[in-house]
mmCIF file of C-alpha atoms in Angstrom:
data_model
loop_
_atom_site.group_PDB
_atom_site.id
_atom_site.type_symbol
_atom_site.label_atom_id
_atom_site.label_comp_id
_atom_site.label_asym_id
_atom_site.label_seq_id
_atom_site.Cartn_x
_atom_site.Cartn_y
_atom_site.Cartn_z
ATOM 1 C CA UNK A 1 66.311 118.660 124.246
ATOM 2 C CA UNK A 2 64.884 121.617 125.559
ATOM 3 C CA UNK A 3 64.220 124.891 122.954
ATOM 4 C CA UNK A 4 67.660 127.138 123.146
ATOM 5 C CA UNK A 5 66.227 130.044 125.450
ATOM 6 C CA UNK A 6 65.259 127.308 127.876
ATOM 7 C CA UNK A 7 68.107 125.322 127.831
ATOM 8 C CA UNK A 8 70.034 128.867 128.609
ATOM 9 C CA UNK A 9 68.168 129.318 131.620
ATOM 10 C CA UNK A 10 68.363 125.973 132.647
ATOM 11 C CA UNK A 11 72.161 127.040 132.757
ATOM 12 C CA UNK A 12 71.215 130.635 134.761
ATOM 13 C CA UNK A 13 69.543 128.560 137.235
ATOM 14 C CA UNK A 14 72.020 126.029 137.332
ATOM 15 C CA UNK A 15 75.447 128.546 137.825
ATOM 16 C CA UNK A 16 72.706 130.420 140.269
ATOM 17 C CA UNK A 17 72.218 127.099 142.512
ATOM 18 C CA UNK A 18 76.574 126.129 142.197
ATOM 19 C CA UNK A 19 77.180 130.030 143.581
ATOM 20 C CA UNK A 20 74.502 129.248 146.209
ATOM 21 C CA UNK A 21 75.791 125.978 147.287
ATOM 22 C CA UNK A 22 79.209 127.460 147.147
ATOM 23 C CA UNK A 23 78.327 130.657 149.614
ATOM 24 C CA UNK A 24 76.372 127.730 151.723
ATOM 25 C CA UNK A 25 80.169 126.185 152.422
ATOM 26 C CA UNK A 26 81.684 129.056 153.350
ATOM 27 C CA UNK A 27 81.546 130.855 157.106
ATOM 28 C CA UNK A 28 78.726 132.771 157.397
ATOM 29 C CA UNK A 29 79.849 135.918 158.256
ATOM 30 C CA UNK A 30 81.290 136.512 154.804
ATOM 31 C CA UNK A 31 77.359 136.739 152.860
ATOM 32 C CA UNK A 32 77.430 140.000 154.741
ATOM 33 C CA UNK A 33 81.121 140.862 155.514
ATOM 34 C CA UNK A 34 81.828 144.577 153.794
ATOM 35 C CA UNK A 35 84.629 144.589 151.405
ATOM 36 C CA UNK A 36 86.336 146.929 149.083
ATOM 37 C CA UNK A 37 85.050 145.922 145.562
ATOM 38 C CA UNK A 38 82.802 145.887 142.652
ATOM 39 C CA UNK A 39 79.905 145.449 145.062
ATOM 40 C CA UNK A 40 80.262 145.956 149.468
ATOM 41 C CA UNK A 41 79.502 142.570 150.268
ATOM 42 C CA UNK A 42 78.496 138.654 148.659
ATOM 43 C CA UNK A 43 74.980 139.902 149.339
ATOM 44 C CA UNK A 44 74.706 142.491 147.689
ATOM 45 C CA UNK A 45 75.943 140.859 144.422
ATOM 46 C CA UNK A 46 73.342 138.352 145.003
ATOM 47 C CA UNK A 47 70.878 140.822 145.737
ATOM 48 C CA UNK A 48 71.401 142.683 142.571
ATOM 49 C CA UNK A 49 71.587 139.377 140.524
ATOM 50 C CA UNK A 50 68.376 138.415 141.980
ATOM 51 C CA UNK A 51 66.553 142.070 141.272
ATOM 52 C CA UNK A 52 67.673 142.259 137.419
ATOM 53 C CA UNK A 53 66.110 138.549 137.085
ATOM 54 C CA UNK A 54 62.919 140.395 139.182
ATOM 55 C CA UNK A 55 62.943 142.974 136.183
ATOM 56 C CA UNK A 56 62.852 140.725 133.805
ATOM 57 C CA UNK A 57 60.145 138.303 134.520
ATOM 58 C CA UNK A 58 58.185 141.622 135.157
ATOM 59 C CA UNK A 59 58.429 142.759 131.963
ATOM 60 C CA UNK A 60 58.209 139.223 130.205
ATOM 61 C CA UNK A 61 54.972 139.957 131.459
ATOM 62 C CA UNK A 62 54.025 143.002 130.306
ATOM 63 C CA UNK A 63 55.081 145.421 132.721
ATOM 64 C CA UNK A 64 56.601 149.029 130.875
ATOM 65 C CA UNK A 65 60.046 148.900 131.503
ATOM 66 C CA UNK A 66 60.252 152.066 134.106
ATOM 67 C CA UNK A 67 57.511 150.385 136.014
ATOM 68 C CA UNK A 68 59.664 147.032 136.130
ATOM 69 C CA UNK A 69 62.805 149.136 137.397
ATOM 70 C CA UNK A 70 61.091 150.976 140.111
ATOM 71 C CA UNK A 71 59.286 147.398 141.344
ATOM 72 C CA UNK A 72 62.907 145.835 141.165
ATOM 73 C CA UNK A 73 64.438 148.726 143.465
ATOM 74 C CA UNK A 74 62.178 147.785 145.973
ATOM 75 C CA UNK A 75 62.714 144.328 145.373
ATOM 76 C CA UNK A 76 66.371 144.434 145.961
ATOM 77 C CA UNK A 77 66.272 146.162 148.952
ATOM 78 C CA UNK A 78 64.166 143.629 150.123
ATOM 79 C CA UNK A 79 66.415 140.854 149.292
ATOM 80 C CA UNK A 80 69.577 142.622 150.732
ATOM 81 C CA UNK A 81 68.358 142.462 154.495
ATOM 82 C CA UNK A 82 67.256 138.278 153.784
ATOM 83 C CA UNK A 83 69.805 135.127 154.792
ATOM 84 C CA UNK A 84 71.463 133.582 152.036
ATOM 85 C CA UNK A 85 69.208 130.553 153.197
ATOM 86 C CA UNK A 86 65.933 133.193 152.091
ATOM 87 C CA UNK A 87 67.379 134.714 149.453
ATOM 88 C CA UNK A 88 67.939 131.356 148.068
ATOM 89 C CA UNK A 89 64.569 130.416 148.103
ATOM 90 C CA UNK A 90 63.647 134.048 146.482
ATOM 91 C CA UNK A 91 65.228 132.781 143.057
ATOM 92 C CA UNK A 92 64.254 129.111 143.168
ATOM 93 C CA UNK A 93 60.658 130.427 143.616
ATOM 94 C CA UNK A 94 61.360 132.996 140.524
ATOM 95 C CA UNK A 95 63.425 130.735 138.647
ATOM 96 C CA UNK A 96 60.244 128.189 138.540
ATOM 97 C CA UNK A 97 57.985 131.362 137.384
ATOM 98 C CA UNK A 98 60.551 132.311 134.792
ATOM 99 C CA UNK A 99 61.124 128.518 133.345
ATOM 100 C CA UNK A 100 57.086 128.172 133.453
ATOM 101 C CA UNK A 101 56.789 131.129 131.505
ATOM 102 C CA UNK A 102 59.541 130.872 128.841
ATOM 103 C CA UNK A 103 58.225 126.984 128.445
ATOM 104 C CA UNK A 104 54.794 127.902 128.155
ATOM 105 C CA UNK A 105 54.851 131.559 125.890
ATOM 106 C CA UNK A 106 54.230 130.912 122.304
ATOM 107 C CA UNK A 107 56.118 132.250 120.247
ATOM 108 C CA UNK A 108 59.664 133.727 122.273
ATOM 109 C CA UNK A 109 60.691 134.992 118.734
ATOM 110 C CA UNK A 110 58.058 137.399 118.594
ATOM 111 C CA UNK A 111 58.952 140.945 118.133
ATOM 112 C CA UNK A 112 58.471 143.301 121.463
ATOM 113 C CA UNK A 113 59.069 147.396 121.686
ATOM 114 C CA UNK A 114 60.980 147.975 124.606
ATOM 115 C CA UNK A 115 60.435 152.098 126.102
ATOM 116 C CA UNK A 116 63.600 152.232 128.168
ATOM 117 C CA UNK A 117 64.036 155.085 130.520
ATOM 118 C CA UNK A 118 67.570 155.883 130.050
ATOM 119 C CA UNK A 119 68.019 154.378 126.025
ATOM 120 C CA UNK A 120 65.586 154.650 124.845
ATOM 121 C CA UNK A 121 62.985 152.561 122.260
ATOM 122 C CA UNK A 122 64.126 149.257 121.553
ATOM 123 C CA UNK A 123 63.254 146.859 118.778
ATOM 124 C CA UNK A 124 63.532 143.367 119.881
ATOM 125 C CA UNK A 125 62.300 139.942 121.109
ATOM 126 C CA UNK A 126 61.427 137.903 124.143
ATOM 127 C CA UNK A 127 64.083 135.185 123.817
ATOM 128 C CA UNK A 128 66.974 138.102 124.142
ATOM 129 C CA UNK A 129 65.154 138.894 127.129
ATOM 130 C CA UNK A 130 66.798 135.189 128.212
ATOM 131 C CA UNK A 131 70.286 136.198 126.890
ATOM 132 C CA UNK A 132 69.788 139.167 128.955
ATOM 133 C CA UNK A 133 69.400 137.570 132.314
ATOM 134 C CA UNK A 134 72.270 134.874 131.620
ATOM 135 C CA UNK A 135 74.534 137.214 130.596
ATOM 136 C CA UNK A 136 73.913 139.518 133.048
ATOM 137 C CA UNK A 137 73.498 136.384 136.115
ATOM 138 C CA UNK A 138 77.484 135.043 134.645
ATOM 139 C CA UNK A 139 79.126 138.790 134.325
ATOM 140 C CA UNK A 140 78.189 139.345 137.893
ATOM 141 C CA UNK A 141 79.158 135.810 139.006
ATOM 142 C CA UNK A 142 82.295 136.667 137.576
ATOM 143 C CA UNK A 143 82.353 139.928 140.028
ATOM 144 C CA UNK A 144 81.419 137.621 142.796
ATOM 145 C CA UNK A 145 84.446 135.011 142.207
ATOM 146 C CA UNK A 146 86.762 137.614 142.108
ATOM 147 C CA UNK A 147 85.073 139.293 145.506
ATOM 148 C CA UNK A 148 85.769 135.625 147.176
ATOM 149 C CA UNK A 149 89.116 135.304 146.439
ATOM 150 C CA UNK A 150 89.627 139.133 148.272
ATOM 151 C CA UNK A 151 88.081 137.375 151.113
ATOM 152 C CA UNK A 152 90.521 134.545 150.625
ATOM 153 C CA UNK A 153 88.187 131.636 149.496
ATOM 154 C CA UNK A 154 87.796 130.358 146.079
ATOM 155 C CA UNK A 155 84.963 129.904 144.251
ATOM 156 C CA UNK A 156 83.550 127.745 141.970
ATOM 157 C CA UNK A 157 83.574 127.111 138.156
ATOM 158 C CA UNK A 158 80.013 128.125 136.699
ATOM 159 C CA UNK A 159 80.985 128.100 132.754
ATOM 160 C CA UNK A 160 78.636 126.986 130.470
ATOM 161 C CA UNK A 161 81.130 124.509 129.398
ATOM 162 C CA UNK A 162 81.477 122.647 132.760
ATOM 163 C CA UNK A 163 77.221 122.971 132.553
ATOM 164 C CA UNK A 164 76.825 121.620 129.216
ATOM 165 C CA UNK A 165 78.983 118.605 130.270
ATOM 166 C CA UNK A 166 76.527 118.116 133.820
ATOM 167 C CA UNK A 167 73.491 118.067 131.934
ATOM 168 C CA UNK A 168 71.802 115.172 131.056
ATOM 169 C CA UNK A 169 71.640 115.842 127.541
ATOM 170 C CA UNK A 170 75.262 115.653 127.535
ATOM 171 C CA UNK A 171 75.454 111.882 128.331
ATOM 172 C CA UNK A 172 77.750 112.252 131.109
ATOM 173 C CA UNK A 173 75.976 112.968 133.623
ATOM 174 C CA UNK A 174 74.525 109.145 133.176
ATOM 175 C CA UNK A 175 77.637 107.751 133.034
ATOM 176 C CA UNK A 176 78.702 109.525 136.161
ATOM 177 C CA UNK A 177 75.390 108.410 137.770
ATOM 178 C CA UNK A 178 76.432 104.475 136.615
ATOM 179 C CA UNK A 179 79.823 104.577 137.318
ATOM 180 C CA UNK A 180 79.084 105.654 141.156
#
């Protein structure tokens, strides 16, 4: 089984990928339709979603924090004018980078100081930099369920839960596999 910060973004990516194959079902005109909500449209949410995960990986690698924010800014007004179909391959392409590096840095326990811009100094360590991004990715996927249902779709259960039953640590996704 893969270390705990993995296996959490192993579930990031996975929720990411449901909500994408979700929006994929629906009629495209709603990605972009404005509505009256938490966010003006789908993609925006999954523009901002996508630019927090940008931040992230940017500092994971060293970037100051303020430099990371002003990069991701850019970033996500980049990703608001791409196709869900683009955007889509934005965060399988930064999902990869991100699983790479949590697999491959040595020690995610390891005490970092962040400097950030509107808190202040912060005493922490690189695996909460993981809980960040999930946390952040499933509040915001919350936003974005309740955004479909004003449009008058559903959408679809992302819960950890539903995840940790899926994957094939759990042993049911074999037996699924062998039963079909």
């Amino acid at each position: 089984m893969a270390n705990h910060c993995e296996r959490m973004y192993d579930y990031h990516v996975w929720a990411n990928k449901t909500i994408f194959n979700r929006l994929k079902e629906l009629p495209p005109h709603l990605y972009n339709q404005e509505i009256e909500s938490v966010f003006s449209s789908v993609s925006k949410v999954m523009a901002h979603i996508y630019k927090v995960d940008y931040g992230w990986m940017e500092i994971f690698l060293g970037k100051e924090m303020s430099e990371a924010m002003t990069d991701s800014f850019r970033i996500e007004a980049d990703a608001e004018t791409k196709t869900l179909t683009e955007l889509e391959a934005m965060y399988d392409e930064l999902a990869a980078k991100f699983k790479r590096h949590i697999s491959s840095h040595p020690n995610l326990e390891n005490e970092v100081i962040l400097h950030n811009p509107y808190a202040g100094v912060l005493h922490t360590r690189y695996s909460e930099f993981v809980t960040q991004v999930v946390n952040h990715g499933t509040y915001h996927r919350g936003n974005l369920s309740a955004m479909l249902r004003q449009l008058g779709h559903s959408s679809v259960m992302t819960e950890y839960g539903l995840f940790m039953h899926l994957s094939p640590e759990s042993g049911m996704a074999a037996e699924a596999a062998q039963s079909n």
